[in-house]
Short mmCIF file of C-alpha atoms and ligand atoms in Angstrom, two decimals:
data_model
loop_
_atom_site.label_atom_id
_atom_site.label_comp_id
_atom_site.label_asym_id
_atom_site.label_seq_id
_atom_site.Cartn_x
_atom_site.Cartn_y
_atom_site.Cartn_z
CA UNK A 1 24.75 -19.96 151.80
CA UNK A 2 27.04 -20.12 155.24
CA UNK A 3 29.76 -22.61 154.82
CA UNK A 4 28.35 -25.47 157.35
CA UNK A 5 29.22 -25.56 161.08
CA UNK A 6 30.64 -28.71 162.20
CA UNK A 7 28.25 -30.81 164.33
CA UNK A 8 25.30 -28.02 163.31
CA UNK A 9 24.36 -29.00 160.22
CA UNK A 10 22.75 -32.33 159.15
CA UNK A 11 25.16 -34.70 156.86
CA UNK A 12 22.95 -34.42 153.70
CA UNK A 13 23.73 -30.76 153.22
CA UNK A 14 26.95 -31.06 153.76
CA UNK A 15 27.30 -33.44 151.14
CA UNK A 16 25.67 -31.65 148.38
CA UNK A 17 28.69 -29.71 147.65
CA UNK A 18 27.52 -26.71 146.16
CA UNK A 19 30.80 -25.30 145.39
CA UNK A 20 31.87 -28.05 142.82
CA UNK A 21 33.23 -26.48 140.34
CA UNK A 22 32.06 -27.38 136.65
CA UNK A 23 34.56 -29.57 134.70
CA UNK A 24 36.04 -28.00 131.44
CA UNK A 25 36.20 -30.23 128.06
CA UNK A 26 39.80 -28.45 128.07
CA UNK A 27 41.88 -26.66 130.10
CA UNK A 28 46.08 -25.26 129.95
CA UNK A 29 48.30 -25.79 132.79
CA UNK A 30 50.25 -22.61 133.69
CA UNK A 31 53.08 -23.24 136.63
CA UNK A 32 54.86 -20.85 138.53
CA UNK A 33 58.38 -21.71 136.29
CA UNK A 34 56.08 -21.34 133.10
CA UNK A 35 55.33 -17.50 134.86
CA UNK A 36 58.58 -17.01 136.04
CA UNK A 37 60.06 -17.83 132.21
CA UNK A 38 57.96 -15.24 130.72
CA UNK A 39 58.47 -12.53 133.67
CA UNK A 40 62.28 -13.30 132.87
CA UNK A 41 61.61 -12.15 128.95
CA UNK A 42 59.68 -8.58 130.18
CA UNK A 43 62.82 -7.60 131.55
CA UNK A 44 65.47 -8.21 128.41
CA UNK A 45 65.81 -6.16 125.64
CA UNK A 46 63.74 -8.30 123.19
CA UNK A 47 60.23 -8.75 123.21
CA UNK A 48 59.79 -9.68 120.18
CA UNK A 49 61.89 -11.52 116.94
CA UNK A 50 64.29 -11.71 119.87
CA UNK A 51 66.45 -15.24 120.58
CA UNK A 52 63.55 -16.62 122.49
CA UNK A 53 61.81 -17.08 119.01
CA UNK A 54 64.05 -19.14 117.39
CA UNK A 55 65.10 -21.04 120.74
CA UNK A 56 61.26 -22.05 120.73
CA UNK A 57 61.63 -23.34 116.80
CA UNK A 58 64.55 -25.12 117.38
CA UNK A 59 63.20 -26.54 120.54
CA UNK A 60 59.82 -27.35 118.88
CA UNK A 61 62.23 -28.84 115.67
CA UNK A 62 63.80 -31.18 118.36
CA UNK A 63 60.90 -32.24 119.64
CA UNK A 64 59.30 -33.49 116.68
CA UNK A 65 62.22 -34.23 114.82
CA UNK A 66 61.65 -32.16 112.00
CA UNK A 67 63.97 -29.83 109.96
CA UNK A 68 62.62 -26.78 110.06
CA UNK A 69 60.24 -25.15 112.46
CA UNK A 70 58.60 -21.97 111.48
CA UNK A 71 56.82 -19.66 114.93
CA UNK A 72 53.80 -17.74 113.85
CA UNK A 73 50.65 -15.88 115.80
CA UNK A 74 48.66 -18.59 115.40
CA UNK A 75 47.60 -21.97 114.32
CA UNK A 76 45.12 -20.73 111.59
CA UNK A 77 48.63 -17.91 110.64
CA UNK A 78 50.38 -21.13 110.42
CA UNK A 79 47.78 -22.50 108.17
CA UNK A 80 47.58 -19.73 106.06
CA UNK A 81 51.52 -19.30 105.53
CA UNK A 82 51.74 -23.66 104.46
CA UNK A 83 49.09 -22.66 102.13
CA UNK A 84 51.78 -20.00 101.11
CA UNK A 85 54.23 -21.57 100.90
CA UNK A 86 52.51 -24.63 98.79
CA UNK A 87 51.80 -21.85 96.14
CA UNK A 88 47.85 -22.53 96.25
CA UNK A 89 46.20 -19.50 94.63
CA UNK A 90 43.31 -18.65 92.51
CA UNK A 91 42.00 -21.82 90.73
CA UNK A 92 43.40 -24.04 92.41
CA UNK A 93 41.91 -26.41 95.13
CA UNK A 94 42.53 -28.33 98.15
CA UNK A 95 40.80 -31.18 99.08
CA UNK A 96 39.86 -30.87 103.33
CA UNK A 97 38.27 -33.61 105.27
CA UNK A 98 34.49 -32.13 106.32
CA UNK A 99 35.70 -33.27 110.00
CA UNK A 100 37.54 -30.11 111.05
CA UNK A 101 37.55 -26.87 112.73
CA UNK A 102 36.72 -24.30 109.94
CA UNK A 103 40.50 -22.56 110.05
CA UNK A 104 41.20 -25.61 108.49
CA UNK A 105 39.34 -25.14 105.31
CA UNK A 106 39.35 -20.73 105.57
CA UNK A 107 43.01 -20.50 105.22
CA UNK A 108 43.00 -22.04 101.65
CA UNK A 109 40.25 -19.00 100.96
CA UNK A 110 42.59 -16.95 102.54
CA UNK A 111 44.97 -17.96 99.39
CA UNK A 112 41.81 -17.46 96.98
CA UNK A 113 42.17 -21.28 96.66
CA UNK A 114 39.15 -23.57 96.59
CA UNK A 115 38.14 -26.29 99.64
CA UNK A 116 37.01 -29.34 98.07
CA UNK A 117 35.14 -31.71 101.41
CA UNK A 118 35.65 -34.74 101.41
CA UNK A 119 34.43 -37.65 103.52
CA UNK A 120 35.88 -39.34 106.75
CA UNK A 121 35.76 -42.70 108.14
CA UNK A 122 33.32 -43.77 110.86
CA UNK A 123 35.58 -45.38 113.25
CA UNK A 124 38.07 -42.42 113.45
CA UNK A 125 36.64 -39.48 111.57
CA UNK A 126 39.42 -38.82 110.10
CA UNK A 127 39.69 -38.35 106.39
CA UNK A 128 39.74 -41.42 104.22
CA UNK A 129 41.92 -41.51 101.70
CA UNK A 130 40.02 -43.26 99.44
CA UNK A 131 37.29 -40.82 99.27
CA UNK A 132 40.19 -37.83 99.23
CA UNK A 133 41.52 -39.50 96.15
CA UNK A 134 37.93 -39.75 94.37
CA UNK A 135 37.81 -35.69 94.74
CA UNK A 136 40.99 -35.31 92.76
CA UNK A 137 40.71 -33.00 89.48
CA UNK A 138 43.40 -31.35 87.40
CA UNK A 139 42.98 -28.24 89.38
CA UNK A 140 44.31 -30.26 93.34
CA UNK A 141 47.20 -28.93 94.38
CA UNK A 142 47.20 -30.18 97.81
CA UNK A 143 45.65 -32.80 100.64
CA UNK A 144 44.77 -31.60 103.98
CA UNK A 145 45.14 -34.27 106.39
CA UNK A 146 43.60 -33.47 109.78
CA UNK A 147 44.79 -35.47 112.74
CA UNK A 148 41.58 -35.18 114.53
CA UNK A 149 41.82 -35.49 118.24
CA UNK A 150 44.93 -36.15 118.62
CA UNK A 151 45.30 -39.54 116.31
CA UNK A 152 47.83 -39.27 113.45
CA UNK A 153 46.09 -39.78 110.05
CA UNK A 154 47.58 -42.94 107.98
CA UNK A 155 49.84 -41.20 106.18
CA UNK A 156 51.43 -44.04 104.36
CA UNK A 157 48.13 -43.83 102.08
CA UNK A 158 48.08 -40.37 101.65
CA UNK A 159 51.89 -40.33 100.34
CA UNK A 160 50.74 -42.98 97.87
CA UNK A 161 47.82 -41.24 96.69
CA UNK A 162 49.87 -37.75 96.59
CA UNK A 163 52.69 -39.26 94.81
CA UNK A 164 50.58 -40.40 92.19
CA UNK A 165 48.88 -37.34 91.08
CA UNK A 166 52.06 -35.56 92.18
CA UNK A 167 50.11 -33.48 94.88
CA UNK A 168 51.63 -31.93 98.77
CA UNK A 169 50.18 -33.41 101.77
CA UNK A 170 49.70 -30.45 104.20
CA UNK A 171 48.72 -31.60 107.67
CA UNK A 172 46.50 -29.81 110.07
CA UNK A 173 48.10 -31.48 113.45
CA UNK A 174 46.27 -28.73 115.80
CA UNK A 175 45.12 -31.64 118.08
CA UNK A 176 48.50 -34.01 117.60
CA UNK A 177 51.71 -32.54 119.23
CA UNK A 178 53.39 -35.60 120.83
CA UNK A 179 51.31 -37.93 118.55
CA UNK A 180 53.28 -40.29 116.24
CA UNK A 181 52.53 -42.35 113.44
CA UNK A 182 54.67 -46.18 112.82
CA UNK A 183 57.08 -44.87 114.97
CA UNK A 184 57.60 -41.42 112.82
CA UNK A 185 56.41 -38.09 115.07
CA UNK A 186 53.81 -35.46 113.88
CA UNK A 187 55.85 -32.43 112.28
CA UNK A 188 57.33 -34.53 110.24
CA UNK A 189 54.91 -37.03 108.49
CA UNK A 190 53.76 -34.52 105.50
CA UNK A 191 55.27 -31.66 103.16
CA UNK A 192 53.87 -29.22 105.49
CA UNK A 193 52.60 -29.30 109.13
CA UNK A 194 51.16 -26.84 111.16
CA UNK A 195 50.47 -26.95 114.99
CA UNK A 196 48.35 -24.46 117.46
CA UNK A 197 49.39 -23.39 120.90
CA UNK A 198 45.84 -22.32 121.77
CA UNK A 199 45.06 -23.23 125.54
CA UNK A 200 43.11 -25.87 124.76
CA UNK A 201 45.89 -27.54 122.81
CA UNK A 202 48.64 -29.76 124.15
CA UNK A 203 50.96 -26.87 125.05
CA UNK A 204 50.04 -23.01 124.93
CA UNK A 205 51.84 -19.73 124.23
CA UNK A 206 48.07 -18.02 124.72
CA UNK A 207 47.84 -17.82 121.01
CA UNK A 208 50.77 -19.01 118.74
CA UNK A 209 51.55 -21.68 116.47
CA UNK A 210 54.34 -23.18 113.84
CA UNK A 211 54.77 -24.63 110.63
CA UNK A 212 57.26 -27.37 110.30
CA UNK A 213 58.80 -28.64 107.29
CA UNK A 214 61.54 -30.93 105.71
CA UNK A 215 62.20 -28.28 102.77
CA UNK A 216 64.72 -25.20 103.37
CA UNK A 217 62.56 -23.19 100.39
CA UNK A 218 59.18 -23.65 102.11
CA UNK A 219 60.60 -22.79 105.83
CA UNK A 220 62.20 -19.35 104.13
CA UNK A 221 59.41 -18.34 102.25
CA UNK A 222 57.37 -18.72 105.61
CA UNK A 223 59.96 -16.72 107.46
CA UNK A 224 59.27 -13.88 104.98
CA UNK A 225 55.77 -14.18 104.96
CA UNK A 226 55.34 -13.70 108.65
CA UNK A 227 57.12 -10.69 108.08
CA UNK A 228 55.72 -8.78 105.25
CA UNK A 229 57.44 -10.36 102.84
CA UNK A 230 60.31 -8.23 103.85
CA UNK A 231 64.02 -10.69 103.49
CA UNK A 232 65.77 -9.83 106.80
CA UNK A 233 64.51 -9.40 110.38
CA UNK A 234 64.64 -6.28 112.60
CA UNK A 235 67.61 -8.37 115.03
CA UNK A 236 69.18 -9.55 111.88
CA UNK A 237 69.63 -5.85 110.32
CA UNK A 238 70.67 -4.79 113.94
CA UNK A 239 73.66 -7.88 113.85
CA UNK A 240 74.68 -6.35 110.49
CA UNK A 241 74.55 -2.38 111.39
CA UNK A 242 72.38 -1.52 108.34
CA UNK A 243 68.93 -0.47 107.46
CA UNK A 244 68.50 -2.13 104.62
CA UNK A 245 65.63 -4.49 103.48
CA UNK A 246 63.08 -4.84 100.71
CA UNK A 247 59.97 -6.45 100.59
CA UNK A 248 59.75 -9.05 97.60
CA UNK A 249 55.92 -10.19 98.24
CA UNK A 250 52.80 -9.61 100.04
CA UNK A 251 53.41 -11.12 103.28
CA UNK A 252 51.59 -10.29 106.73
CA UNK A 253 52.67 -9.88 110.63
CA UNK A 254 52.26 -12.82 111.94
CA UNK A 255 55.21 -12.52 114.32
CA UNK A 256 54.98 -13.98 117.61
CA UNK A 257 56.39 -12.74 120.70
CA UNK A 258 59.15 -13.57 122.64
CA UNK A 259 57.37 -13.73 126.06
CA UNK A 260 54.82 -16.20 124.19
CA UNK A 261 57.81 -17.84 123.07
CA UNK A 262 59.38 -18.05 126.55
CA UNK A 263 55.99 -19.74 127.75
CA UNK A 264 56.25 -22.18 124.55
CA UNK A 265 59.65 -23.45 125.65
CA UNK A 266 58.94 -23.78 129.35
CA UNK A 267 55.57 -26.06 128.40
CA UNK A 268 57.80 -27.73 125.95
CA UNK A 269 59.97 -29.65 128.47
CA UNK A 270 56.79 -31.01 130.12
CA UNK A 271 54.97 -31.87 127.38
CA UNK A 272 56.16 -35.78 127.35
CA UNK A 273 54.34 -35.96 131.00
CA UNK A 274 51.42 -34.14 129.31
CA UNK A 275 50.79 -36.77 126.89
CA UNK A 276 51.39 -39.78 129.28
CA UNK A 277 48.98 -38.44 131.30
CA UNK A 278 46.07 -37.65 128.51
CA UNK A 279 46.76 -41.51 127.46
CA UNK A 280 46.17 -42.66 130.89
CA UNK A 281 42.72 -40.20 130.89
CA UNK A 282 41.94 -41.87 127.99
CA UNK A 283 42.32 -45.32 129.20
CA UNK A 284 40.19 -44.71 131.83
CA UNK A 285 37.51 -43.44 129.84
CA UNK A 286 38.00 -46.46 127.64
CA UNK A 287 37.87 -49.19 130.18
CA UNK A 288 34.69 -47.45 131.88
CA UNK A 289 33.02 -47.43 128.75
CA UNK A 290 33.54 -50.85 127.61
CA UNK A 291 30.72 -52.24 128.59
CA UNK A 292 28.33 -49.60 127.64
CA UNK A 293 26.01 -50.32 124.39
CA UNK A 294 24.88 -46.71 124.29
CA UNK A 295 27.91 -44.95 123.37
CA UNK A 296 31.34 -45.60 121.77
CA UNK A 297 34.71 -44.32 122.08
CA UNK A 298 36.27 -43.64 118.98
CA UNK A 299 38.28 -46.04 117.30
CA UNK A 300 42.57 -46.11 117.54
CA UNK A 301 44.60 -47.77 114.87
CA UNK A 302 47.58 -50.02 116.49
CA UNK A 303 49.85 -47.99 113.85
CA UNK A 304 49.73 -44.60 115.83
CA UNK A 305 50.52 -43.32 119.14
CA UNK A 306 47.38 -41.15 119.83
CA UNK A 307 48.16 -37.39 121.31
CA UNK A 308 44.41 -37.43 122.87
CA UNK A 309 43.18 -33.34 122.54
CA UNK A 310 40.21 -34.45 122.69
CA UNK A 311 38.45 -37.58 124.00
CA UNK A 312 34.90 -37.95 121.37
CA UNK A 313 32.32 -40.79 121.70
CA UNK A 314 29.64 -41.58 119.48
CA UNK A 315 26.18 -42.22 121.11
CA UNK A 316 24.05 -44.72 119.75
CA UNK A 317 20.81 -42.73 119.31
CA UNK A 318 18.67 -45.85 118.60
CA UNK A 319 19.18 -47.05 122.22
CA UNK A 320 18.98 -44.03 123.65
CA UNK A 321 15.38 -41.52 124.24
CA UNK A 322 16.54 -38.19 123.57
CA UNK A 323 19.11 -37.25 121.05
CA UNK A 324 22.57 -35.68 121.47
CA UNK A 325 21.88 -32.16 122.70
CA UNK A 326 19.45 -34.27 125.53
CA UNK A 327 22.65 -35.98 126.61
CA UNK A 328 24.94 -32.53 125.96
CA UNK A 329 22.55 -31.21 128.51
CA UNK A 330 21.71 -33.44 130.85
CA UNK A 331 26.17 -33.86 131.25
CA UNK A 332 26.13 -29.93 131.61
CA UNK A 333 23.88 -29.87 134.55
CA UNK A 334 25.73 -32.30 136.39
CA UNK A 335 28.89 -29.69 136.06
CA UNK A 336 31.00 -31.89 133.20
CA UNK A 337 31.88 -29.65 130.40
CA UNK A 338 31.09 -31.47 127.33
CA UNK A 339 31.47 -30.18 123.64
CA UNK A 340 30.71 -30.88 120.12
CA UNK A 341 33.83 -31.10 117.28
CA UNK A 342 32.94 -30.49 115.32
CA UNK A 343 29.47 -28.52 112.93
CA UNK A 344 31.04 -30.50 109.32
CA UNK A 345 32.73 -27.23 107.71
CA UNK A 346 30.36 -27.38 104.31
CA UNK A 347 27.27 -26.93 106.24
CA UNK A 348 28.66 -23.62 107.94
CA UNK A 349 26.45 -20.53 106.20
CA UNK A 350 29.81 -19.12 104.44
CA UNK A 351 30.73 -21.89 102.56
CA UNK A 352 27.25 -22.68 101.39
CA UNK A 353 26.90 -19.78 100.07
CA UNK A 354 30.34 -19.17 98.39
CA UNK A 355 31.22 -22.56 97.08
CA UNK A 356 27.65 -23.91 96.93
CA UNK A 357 28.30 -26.79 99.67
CA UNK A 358 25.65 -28.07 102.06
CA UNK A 359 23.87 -31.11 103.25
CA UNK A 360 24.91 -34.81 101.69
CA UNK A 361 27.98 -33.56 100.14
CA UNK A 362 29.78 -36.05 103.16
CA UNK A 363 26.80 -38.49 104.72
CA UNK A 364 29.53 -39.60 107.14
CA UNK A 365 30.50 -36.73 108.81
CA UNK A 366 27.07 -35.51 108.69
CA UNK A 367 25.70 -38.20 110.67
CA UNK A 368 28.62 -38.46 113.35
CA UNK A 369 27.77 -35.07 114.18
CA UNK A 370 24.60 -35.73 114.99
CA UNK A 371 26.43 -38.52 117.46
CA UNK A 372 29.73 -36.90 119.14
CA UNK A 373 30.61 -35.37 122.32
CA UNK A 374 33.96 -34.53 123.95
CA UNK A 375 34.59 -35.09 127.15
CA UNK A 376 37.15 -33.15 129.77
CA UNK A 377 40.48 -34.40 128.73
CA UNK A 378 43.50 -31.93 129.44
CA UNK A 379 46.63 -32.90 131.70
CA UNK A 380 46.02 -31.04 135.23
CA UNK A 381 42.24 -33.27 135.53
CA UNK A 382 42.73 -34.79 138.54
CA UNK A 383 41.68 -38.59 138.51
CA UNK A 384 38.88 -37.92 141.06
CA UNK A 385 37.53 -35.41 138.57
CA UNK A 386 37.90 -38.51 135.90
CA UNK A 387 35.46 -40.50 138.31
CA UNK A 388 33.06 -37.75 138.68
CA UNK A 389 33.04 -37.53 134.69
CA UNK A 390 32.85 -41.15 133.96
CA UNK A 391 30.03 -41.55 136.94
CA UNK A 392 27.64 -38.50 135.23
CA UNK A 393 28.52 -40.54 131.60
CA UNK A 394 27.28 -43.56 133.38
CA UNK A 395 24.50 -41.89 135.00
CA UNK A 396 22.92 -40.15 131.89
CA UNK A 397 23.48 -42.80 129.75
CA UNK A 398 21.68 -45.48 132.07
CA UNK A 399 18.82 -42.65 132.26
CA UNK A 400 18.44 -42.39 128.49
CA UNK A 401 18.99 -45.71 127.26
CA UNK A 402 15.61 -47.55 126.35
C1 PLP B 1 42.96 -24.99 117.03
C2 PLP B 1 42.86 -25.38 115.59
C3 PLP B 1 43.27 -24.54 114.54
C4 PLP B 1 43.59 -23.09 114.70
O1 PLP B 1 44.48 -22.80 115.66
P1 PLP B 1 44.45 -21.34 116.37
O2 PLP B 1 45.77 -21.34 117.08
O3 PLP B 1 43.28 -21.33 117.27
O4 PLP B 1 44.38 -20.31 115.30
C5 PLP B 1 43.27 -25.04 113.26
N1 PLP B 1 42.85 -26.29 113.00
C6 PLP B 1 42.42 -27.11 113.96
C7 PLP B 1 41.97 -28.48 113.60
C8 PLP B 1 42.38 -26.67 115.29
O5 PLP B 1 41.91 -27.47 116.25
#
């Protein structure tokens, strides 16, 4: 179609807009000094264990406060070197909330560990500790704590359940940079806590993530794990003029780059804006909603300072005609990017067939996946785009309720 002519064409065309662009469920923001940083690494002599890596830890360390902050490939690298580090290997399990992306639960296969599910709550979907305590044998090693969407899990319980069966609390805090929990910031609320710089996440180095930790032994055992299991570094041998190195374990590369790094640190310093504006997104959303009886924002505890990846609401399906892939389509035509997180990880075809999972094993996941959608939530949505999402919410929802 010709764009319109002024004064040709009648209004009503006009208006139709045919080149609005669909709306993402996530999105990165990439500015010209984010470019710039990593153009600036291409022309140094490291691009990769270089000083960009370790400026990005202790930049990431500052940021959440914590110790130690370990720079891998990737969030589901990062999970696999906590489990690692933990020590979680054949026969032993790991109890993982059902709620989760399915990294989550892999990376303790990854270790020839077991995945034990267990349940969330209903309000938050994240993983009650009540129900992660009831899955507790003599072979748990380890809790995975999943700060799903964004909201810090209540940790307080965890550490009492974990310190009574003497057991690590490894948190999977993908969706929670810039979160915090009773005043106390994610990296730093469990044994072990690993992040994701996906572009969907909070901040992005393409792919990349980090492990951060509180104890020296776990952050050096991850160092050598990213790296073969070899006990110096490439720059550190070149510092000391020798060649020497041996390899003490089976370790991997999971090394990330120095230009990734360079993008890392330049999102870093924006990332309290970032967050500020998800939470005002989110309050939006929330006030819009309010009145609604056909679906329902998740619930946020007053303890926690939600880090908002993702924006999920429930829909009540007994008010409403069709069912959720009737409102997950109906939200797609009209251009808004909705999603589902997430398919519960025991009903995924792997893990029943290798650890005999499957339907029932966690009612309460099961059923909220039946019910959730995510919408658009990332930092660069404009608020007109926020209106456009919350009127084709409003819309559908009015259309389907009965
Ligand atoms: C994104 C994500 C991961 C994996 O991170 P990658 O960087 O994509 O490997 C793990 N767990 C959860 C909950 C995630 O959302």
């Amino acid at each position: 179609m010709s764009p319109p002519k002024k004064g040709r064409r009648p209004r009503a065309h006009v208006a139709r807009s045919p080149t609005t662009k669909p709306i993402p469920y996530a999105r990165q923001t990439v500015e010209d000094d984010d470019i710039a940083a990593v153009v600036e690494v291409l022309r140094s002599d490291w691009l990769t264990t270089g000083p960009k890596v370790s400026e990005f830890e202790k930049g990431l360390a500052r940021f959440t406060g914590a110790s130690h902050a370990v720079a891998v490939t990737n969030g589901t690298a990062a999970r696999h070197a906590a489990m690692f580090a933990a020590g979680i290997g054949p026969g032993d399990e790991v109890i993982v909330p059902a709620m989760t992306f399915a990294a989550t639960a892999n990376a303790v296969v990854f270790q020839g560990g077991t995945p034990v599910f267990a349940d969330v709550d209903p309000d938050t979907l994240l993983l009650n500790p009540a129900k992660a305590e009831a899955k507790i044998t003599p072979r748990t090693k380890a809790i995975v704590t999943v700060d799903y969407a964004g909201q810090p899990c209540d940790y307080d319980a965890f550490e009492a359940v974990t310190r009574k069966h003497h057991l690590l609390v490894i948190a999977d805090s993908a969706h929670a940079l810039g979160g915090e929990y009773k005043g106390r910031r994610v990296g730093t609320l469990a044994d072990l806590t690993t992040l994701s710089f996906h572009p969907v996440k909070q901040i992005t180095t393409g792919e990349g993530g980090m492990v951060t930790t509180e104890r020296p032994e776990f952050a050096a055992a991850i160092e050598r794990f990213r790296n073969h299991g070899i006990t110096s570094d490439h720059r550190s041998r070149a510092e000391q003029g020798t060649w020497f190195y041996e390899m003490v374990e089976l370790g991997y590369n999971y090394r990330i780059t120095d230009m990734q790094c360079a993008l890392g640190l330049s999102q870093l310093k924006k990332l309290p804006g970032w967050i500020a504006r998800r939470r005002a997104i989110a309050n939006q959303y929330d006030r819009a909603f309010a009145d609604l009886d056909t679906i329902h924002p998740l619930k946020v505890s007053s303890d926690v300072k939600h880090a908002y990846h993702l924006y999920v609401v429930r829909l009540d399906l007994e008010r409403l005609k069709g069912d959720r892939a009737t409102a997950f389509a109906m939200l797609r035509a009209r251009g808004v990017g909705v999603n589902v997180h997430y398919i519960p990880v025991h009903l995924h075809p792997f893990y029943r067939k290798r650890f005999g999972t499957g339907p029932d094993l966690c009612p309460v996941a099961e059923k909220a996946y039946q019910e959730i959608l995510s919408l658009p939530m990332y930092a660069s949505l404009s608020d007109s785009e926020v209106d456009r999402v919350i009127h084709a919410v409003s819309e559908v929802m009015e259309k389907l309720a009965t």
